[in-house]
Amino acid sequence: MVIECMRSKFNLKSNPPGHVAIIMDGNGRWAKERLMTRSLGHKFGAENFKSITRYCGSLGIKYLTVFAFSTENWKRSSKEVDFIMGLFEEYLNKSLEKFLHENFRVIFLGDKNGFPSKIRDLINRAENETQKCTGMVLNIAANYGSKAEITSAVKVIAQKVKNDQISIDEIDETLISNNLYTSNQPEVDLVIRTGGEKRVSNFLFWQSAYAEYIFTDVLWPDFDSKCMDRALKEFSSRKRRFGGMTVDS
Ligand code: IPE
Ligand code: IPE
Ligand code: MG
């Protein structure tokens, strides 16, 4: 009922953004403000991730990509990294049934080999078992960096040229796209970054070439469904030109 209301309010049912990406930033500062450890901030952040994911599914968003852990986040203290890995493990262990129930297809964006084998196995299981789900595609970017992703695509393509499987003339934007972790997915329409920083931090360079960006000061654990509605409303008011002209200009 509430969701139906929201849909009609912002005309999301007829026109939801196809691909929304979120840089879930600000867990550490949220915890600090409450005199908690940074790790506890991640715990609350993980809870919020679960509810925003469900909410996006209910709005009819077809692709949701969330930035959970970057290739640079390994630089953090081992205590914090270990805690985050523990959260991943717990989440993956508990969520498979929920993914299937919600009909979410889960895909990991990032280098899985960087994870301990226990987590890698859980990631593979979640991807395999939700392969046939037809609802929202939930991309979880973990050990993800745009630079690493593009580098790995370049290597695969270079190897194919070297093996005479393709010619240099066959390298085009579609081939590059299809060698990214988001292969066969539509480009990103909207990137939301919580936590107040106004930067991209190595996230989806290629896929966001014409995305709209919304930067909000709200720290990730506080970013609730109302904040999401505001972001979607703001998105719907943007005029996208893709280098061309608007119809009314
Ligand atoms: C985002 O929150 C979560 C990860 C990067 C894993 P942060 O941990 O970066 O929180 P701040 O930016 O320090 O507040
Ligand atoms: C980006 O946040 C990565 C994630 C949210 C997973 P960071 O906190 O790592 O980004 P910087 O260091 O402020 O650029
Ligand atoms: Mg941060």
CSV table of C-alpha atoms and ligand atoms in Angstrom, one decimal:
chain,number,residue,atom,x,y,z
A,1,MET,CA,0.0,0.0,0.0
A,2,VAL,CA,2.7,2.5,1.1
A,3,ILE,CA,4.9,1.3,-1.8
A,4,GLU,CA,2.0,1.7,-4.3
A,5,CYS,CA,1.6,5.2,-3.0
A,6,MET,CA,5.2,6.0,-3.5
A,7,ARG,CA,5.2,4.6,-7.0
A,8,SER,CA,2.3,6.7,-8.1
A,9,LYS,CA,3.7,9.8,-6.3
A,10,PHE,CA,6.9,9.8,-8.4
A,11,ASN,CA,5.6,7.9,-11.4
A,12,LEU,CA,8.2,5.2,-10.6
A,13,LYS,CA,6.0,2.4,-11.8
A,14,SER,CA,5.9,3.6,-15.3
A,15,ASN,CA,9.4,5.0,-15.3
A,16,PRO,CA,11.8,3.7,-12.7
A,17,PRO,CA,15.5,4.2,-13.5
A,18,GLY,CA,16.6,0.9,-15.0
A,19,HIS,CA,20.0,0.7,-13.2
A,20,VAL,CA,20.8,2.4,-9.9
A,21,ALA,CA,24.2,2.2,-8.3
A,22,ILE,CA,25.0,3.2,-4.7
A,23,ILE,CA,28.3,4.0,-3.0
A,24,MET,CA,27.4,3.1,0.5
A,25,ASP,CA,29.7,5.4,2.4
A,26,GLY,CA,29.8,6.9,5.9
A,27,ASN,CA,29.6,3.8,8.2
A,28,GLY,CA,32.7,4.8,10.1
A,29,ARG,CA,31.6,8.4,10.7
A,30,TRP,CA,28.1,7.2,11.7
A,31,ALA,CA,29.7,5.0,14.3
A,32,LYS,CA,32.1,7.7,15.5
A,33,GLU,CA,29.2,10.2,16.1
A,34,ARG,CA,27.7,7.6,18.4
A,35,LEU,CA,30.9,6.7,20.2
A,36,MET,CA,30.8,3.2,18.7
A,37,THR,CA,33.6,1.3,17.0
A,38,ARG,CA,33.9,1.6,13.2
A,39,SER,CA,33.0,-2.1,13.0
A,40,LEU,CA,29.6,-1.5,14.6
A,41,GLY,CA,29.0,1.2,11.9
A,42,HIS,CA,29.5,-1.5,9.3
A,43,LYS,CA,27.1,-3.8,11.1
A,44,PHE,CA,24.4,-1.1,11.0
A,45,GLY,CA,25.4,-0.3,7.4
A,46,ALA,CA,24.9,-4.0,6.5
A,47,GLU,CA,21.4,-4.0,8.0
A,48,ASN,CA,20.5,-0.9,6.0
A,49,PHE,CA,21.8,-2.5,2.8
A,50,LYS,CA,19.4,-5.3,3.3
A,51,SER,CA,16.4,-3.1,3.7
A,52,ILE,CA,17.3,-0.7,0.8
A,53,THR,CA,17.8,-3.7,-1.4
A,54,ARG,CA,14.3,-5.0,-0.6
A,55,TYR,CA,12.9,-1.5,-1.1
A,56,CYS,CA,14.6,-1.1,-4.6
A,57,GLY,CA,13.2,-4.5,-5.6
A,58,SER,CA,9.7,-3.5,-4.5
A,59,LEU,CA,10.0,-0.3,-6.7
A,60,GLY,CA,10.6,-2.3,-9.8
A,61,ILE,CA,14.2,-1.3,-10.3
A,62,LYS,CA,15.7,-3.9,-12.6
A,63,TYR,CA,19.4,-3.5,-11.7
A,64,LEU,CA,20.8,-2.4,-8.4
A,65,THR,CA,24.6,-2.2,-8.0
A,66,VAL,CA,26.0,-1.6,-4.5
A,67,PHE,CA,29.6,-0.8,-3.7
A,68,ALA,CA,30.4,-2.9,-0.6
A,69,PHE,CA,34.3,-3.1,-0.6
A,70,SER,CA,36.8,-1.5,-2.9
A,71,THR,CA,40.2,-2.9,-4.1
A,72,GLU,CA,41.7,-0.1,-1.9
A,73,ASN,CA,39.7,-0.9,1.2
A,74,TRP,CA,42.2,-3.7,2.0
A,75,LYS,CA,44.5,-0.8,3.2
A,76,ARG,CA,42.3,-0.5,6.4
A,77,SER,CA,43.3,-2.1,9.7
A,78,SER,CA,43.2,-5.9,9.8
A,79,LYS,CA,40.6,-5.6,12.6
A,80,GLU,CA,38.2,-3.7,10.4
A,81,VAL,CA,38.8,-5.8,7.3
A,82,ASP,CA,38.3,-9.0,9.3
A,83,PHE,CA,35.1,-7.7,10.7
A,84,ILE,CA,33.8,-6.7,7.2
A,85,MET,CA,34.7,-10.2,5.9
A,86,GLY,CA,32.8,-11.7,8.8
A,87,LEU,CA,29.8,-9.7,7.8
A,88,PHE,CA,30.0,-10.8,4.2
A,89,GLU,CA,30.2,-14.4,5.4
A,90,GLU,CA,27.2,-14.0,7.7
A,91,TYR,CA,25.2,-12.2,5.0
A,92,LEU,CA,25.9,-14.8,2.3
A,93,ASN,CA,25.2,-17.7,4.7
A,94,LYS,CA,21.8,-16.3,5.8
A,95,SER,CA,20.6,-14.6,2.6
A,96,LEU,CA,20.3,-17.2,-0.1
A,97,GLU,CA,16.8,-18.2,0.8
A,98,LYS,CA,15.8,-14.6,0.9
A,99,PHE,CA,17.3,-13.9,-2.6
A,100,LEU,CA,15.3,-16.9,-4.0
A,101,HIS,CA,12.1,-15.8,-2.2
A,102,GLU,CA,12.5,-12.2,-3.6
A,103,ASN,CA,13.5,-13.6,-7.0
A,104,PHE,CA,16.8,-11.6,-6.9
A,105,ARG,CA,19.6,-12.6,-9.2
A,106,VAL,CA,22.9,-12.0,-7.4
A,107,ILE,CA,26.1,-11.2,-9.2
A,108,PHE,CA,29.4,-10.2,-7.7
A,109,LEU,CA,31.5,-7.6,-9.4
A,110,GLY,CA,35.1,-7.8,-8.4
A,111,ASP,CA,38.1,-10.2,-8.2
A,112,LYS,CA,36.7,-13.2,-6.2
A,113,ASN,CA,40.2,-14.6,-5.9
A,114,GLY,CA,41.1,-11.9,-3.4
A,115,PHE,CA,38.7,-13.4,-0.8
A,116,PRO,CA,39.3,-16.2,1.6
A,117,SER,CA,38.1,-19.5,0.1
A,118,LYS,CA,35.1,-19.8,2.4
A,119,ILE,CA,33.7,-16.5,1.2
A,120,ARG,CA,34.5,-17.3,-2.4
A,121,ASP,CA,32.5,-20.6,-2.2
A,122,LEU,CA,29.5,-18.7,-0.7
A,123,ILE,CA,29.7,-16.1,-3.5
A,124,ASN,CA,29.8,-18.9,-6.2
A,125,ARG,CA,26.9,-20.6,-4.5
A,126,ALA,CA,24.8,-17.4,-4.4
A,127,GLU,CA,25.5,-16.7,-8.0
A,128,ASN,CA,24.8,-20.2,-9.2
A,129,GLU,CA,21.6,-20.8,-7.2
A,130,THR,CA,20.1,-17.4,-8.2
A,131,GLN,CA,21.1,-17.7,-11.9
A,132,LYS,CA,17.5,-18.3,-13.0
A,133,CYS,CA,15.9,-15.7,-10.9
A,134,THR,CA,14.0,-13.2,-13.1
A,135,GLY,CA,13.5,-10.3,-10.6
A,136,MET,CA,16.0,-7.5,-9.7
A,137,VAL,CA,19.6,-8.1,-10.6
A,138,LEU,CA,21.6,-7.3,-7.4
A,139,ASN,CA,25.2,-6.6,-8.3
A,140,ILE,CA,27.4,-6.6,-5.2
A,141,ALA,CA,30.7,-4.9,-5.9
A,142,ALA,CA,33.2,-6.3,-3.5
A,143,ASN,CA,37.0,-6.3,-4.0
A,144,TYR,CA,35.9,-4.1,-6.9
A,145,GLY,CA,37.8,-1.3,-8.6
A,146,SER,CA,37.0,0.2,-12.0
A,147,LYS,CA,40.7,0.3,-12.9
A,148,ALA,CA,41.2,-3.4,-12.1
A,149,GLU,CA,38.0,-4.3,-14.0
A,150,ILE,CA,39.1,-2.4,-17.2
A,151,THR,CA,42.7,-3.8,-16.8
A,152,SER,CA,41.3,-7.3,-16.7
A,153,ALA,CA,39.1,-6.8,-19.7
A,154,VAL,CA,42.1,-5.4,-21.7
A,155,LYS,CA,44.1,-8.5,-20.8
A,156,VAL,CA,41.4,-10.9,-22.0
A,157,ILE,CA,41.0,-9.0,-25.2
A,158,ALA,CA,44.7,-8.8,-25.8
A,159,GLN,CA,45.0,-12.5,-25.3
A,160,LYS,CA,42.3,-13.1,-27.9
A,161,VAL,CA,44.1,-10.9,-30.4
A,162,LYS,CA,47.4,-12.7,-29.7
A,163,ASN,CA,45.7,-16.1,-30.2
A,164,ASP,CA,44.3,-14.8,-33.6
A,165,GLN,CA,40.7,-15.3,-32.2
A,166,ILE,CA,39.8,-11.7,-33.1
A,167,SER,CA,41.4,-8.9,-35.1
A,168,ILE,CA,42.2,-5.5,-33.7
A,169,ASP,CA,39.4,-4.0,-35.9
A,170,GLU,CA,36.9,-6.1,-33.9
A,171,ILE,CA,37.7,-4.3,-30.7
A,172,ASP,CA,34.8,-2.0,-30.1
A,173,GLU,CA,32.8,-0.6,-27.2
A,174,THR,CA,30.5,-3.6,-27.1
A,175,LEU,CA,33.4,-6.0,-26.9
A,176,ILE,CA,34.9,-4.0,-24.0
A,177,SER,CA,31.5,-3.8,-22.2
A,178,ASN,CA,31.1,-7.5,-22.6
A,179,ASN,CA,34.4,-8.2,-20.9
A,180,LEU,CA,33.6,-6.1,-17.8
A,181,TYR,CA,32.1,-7.7,-14.7
A,182,THR,CA,28.7,-6.2,-15.8
A,183,SER,CA,28.7,-8.0,-19.1
A,184,ASN,CA,25.4,-7.8,-20.9
A,185,GLN,CA,23.9,-5.4,-18.4
A,186,PRO,CA,22.5,-1.9,-19.2
A,187,GLU,CA,24.6,1.1,-18.3
A,188,VAL,CA,24.0,2.9,-15.0
A,189,ASP,CA,21.3,5.6,-15.0
A,190,LEU,CA,21.8,6.9,-11.4
A,191,VAL,CA,24.7,6.8,-9.0
A,192,ILE,CA,23.9,7.8,-5.4
A,193,ARG,CA,26.8,8.4,-3.0
A,194,THR,CA,26.0,8.8,0.7
A,195,GLY,CA,28.4,10.1,3.3
A,196,GLY,CA,29.1,13.6,1.9
A,197,GLU,CA,32.2,12.9,-0.2
A,198,LYS,CA,31.9,14.1,-3.8
A,199,ARG,CA,34.1,11.7,-5.6
A,200,VAL,CA,33.8,8.4,-7.5
A,201,SER,CA,36.5,6.4,-5.7
A,202,ASN,CA,37.2,3.9,-8.5
A,203,PHE,CA,33.5,2.9,-9.1
A,204,LEU,CA,32.0,1.9,-12.4
A,205,PHE,CA,33.9,4.4,-14.7
A,206,TRP,CA,32.8,2.8,-17.9
A,207,GLN,CA,29.2,1.9,-16.9
A,208,SER,CA,28.5,5.4,-15.5
A,209,ALA,CA,29.6,7.3,-18.6
A,210,TYR,CA,26.2,9.1,-18.8
A,211,ALA,CA,24.8,8.4,-15.3
A,212,GLU,CA,23.3,11.1,-13.2
A,213,TYR,CA,25.1,11.6,-9.9
A,214,ILE,CA,23.4,12.4,-6.6
A,215,PHE,CA,25.7,13.1,-3.6
A,216,THR,CA,24.0,13.3,-0.2
A,217,ASP,CA,25.5,14.1,3.2
A,218,VAL,CA,23.3,11.4,4.8
A,219,LEU,CA,25.6,8.7,6.3
A,220,TRP,CA,24.8,5.2,4.9
A,221,PRO,CA,23.2,3.6,8.0
A,222,ASP,CA,20.7,6.5,8.0
A,223,PHE,CA,19.9,6.4,4.3
A,224,ASP,CA,16.3,5.0,4.5
A,225,SER,CA,13.5,4.5,2.0
A,226,LYS,CA,12.5,8.2,2.3
A,227,CYS,CA,16.0,9.2,1.3
A,228,MET,CA,15.8,6.8,-1.6
A,229,ASP,CA,12.5,8.3,-2.7
A,230,ARG,CA,14.0,11.8,-2.6
A,231,ALA,CA,16.9,10.7,-4.7
A,232,LEU,CA,14.6,9.0,-7.3
A,233,LYS,CA,12.5,12.2,-7.4
A,234,GLU,CA,15.6,14.3,-8.0
A,235,PHE,CA,16.7,11.9,-10.7
A,236,SER,CA,13.3,12.1,-12.5
A,237,SER,CA,13.7,15.9,-12.7
A,238,ARG,CA,17.1,15.7,-14.4
A,239,LYS,CA,17.2,16.3,-18.2
A,240,ARG,CA,19.5,13.8,-19.7
A,241,ARG,CA,21.0,14.6,-23.1
A,242,PHE,CA,23.6,12.0,-23.8
A,243,GLY,CA,25.5,14.6,-25.8
A,244,GLY,CA,22.5,15.4,-27.9
A,245,MET,CA,19.7,17.9,-27.4
A,246,THR,CA,16.6,17.7,-25.2
A,247,VAL,CA,13.3,17.5,-27.1
A,248,ASP,CA,12.2,20.9,-25.7
A,249,SER,CA,15.4,22.8,-26.4
B,1,IPE,C1,31.8,2.6,3.7
B,1,IPE,O1,31.9,3.3,4.9
B,1,IPE,C2,32.0,1.1,3.9
B,1,IPE,C3,33.3,0.7,3.3
B,1,IPE,C4,34.1,1.4,2.6
B,1,IPE,C5,33.6,-0.7,3.5
B,1,IPE,P1,33.3,3.8,5.5
B,1,IPE,O2,33.9,2.8,6.3
B,1,IPE,O3,34.2,4.3,4.4
B,1,IPE,O4,32.9,5.0,6.4
B,1,IPE,P2,33.6,6.4,6.5
B,1,IPE,O5,33.7,7.0,5.2
B,1,IPE,O6,34.9,6.1,7.2
B,1,IPE,O7,32.7,7.2,7.4
B,2,IPE,C1,34.1,3.9,-1.3
B,2,IPE,O1,34.3,4.5,0.0
B,2,IPE,C2,34.1,2.4,-1.2
B,2,IPE,C3,32.9,1.9,-0.6
B,2,IPE,C4,31.8,2.6,-0.2
B,2,IPE,C5,32.8,0.4,-0.6
B,2,IPE,P1,35.7,4.8,0.6
B,2,IPE,O2,35.4,5.3,2.0
B,2,IPE,O3,36.6,3.7,0.5
B,2,IPE,O4,36.2,6.0,-0.3
B,2,IPE,P2,37.3,7.1,-0.1
B,2,IPE,O5,38.5,6.5,0.5
B,2,IPE,O6,36.6,8.1,0.9
B,2,IPE,O7,37.5,7.7,-1.4
B,3,MG,MG,34.4,6.1,3.5
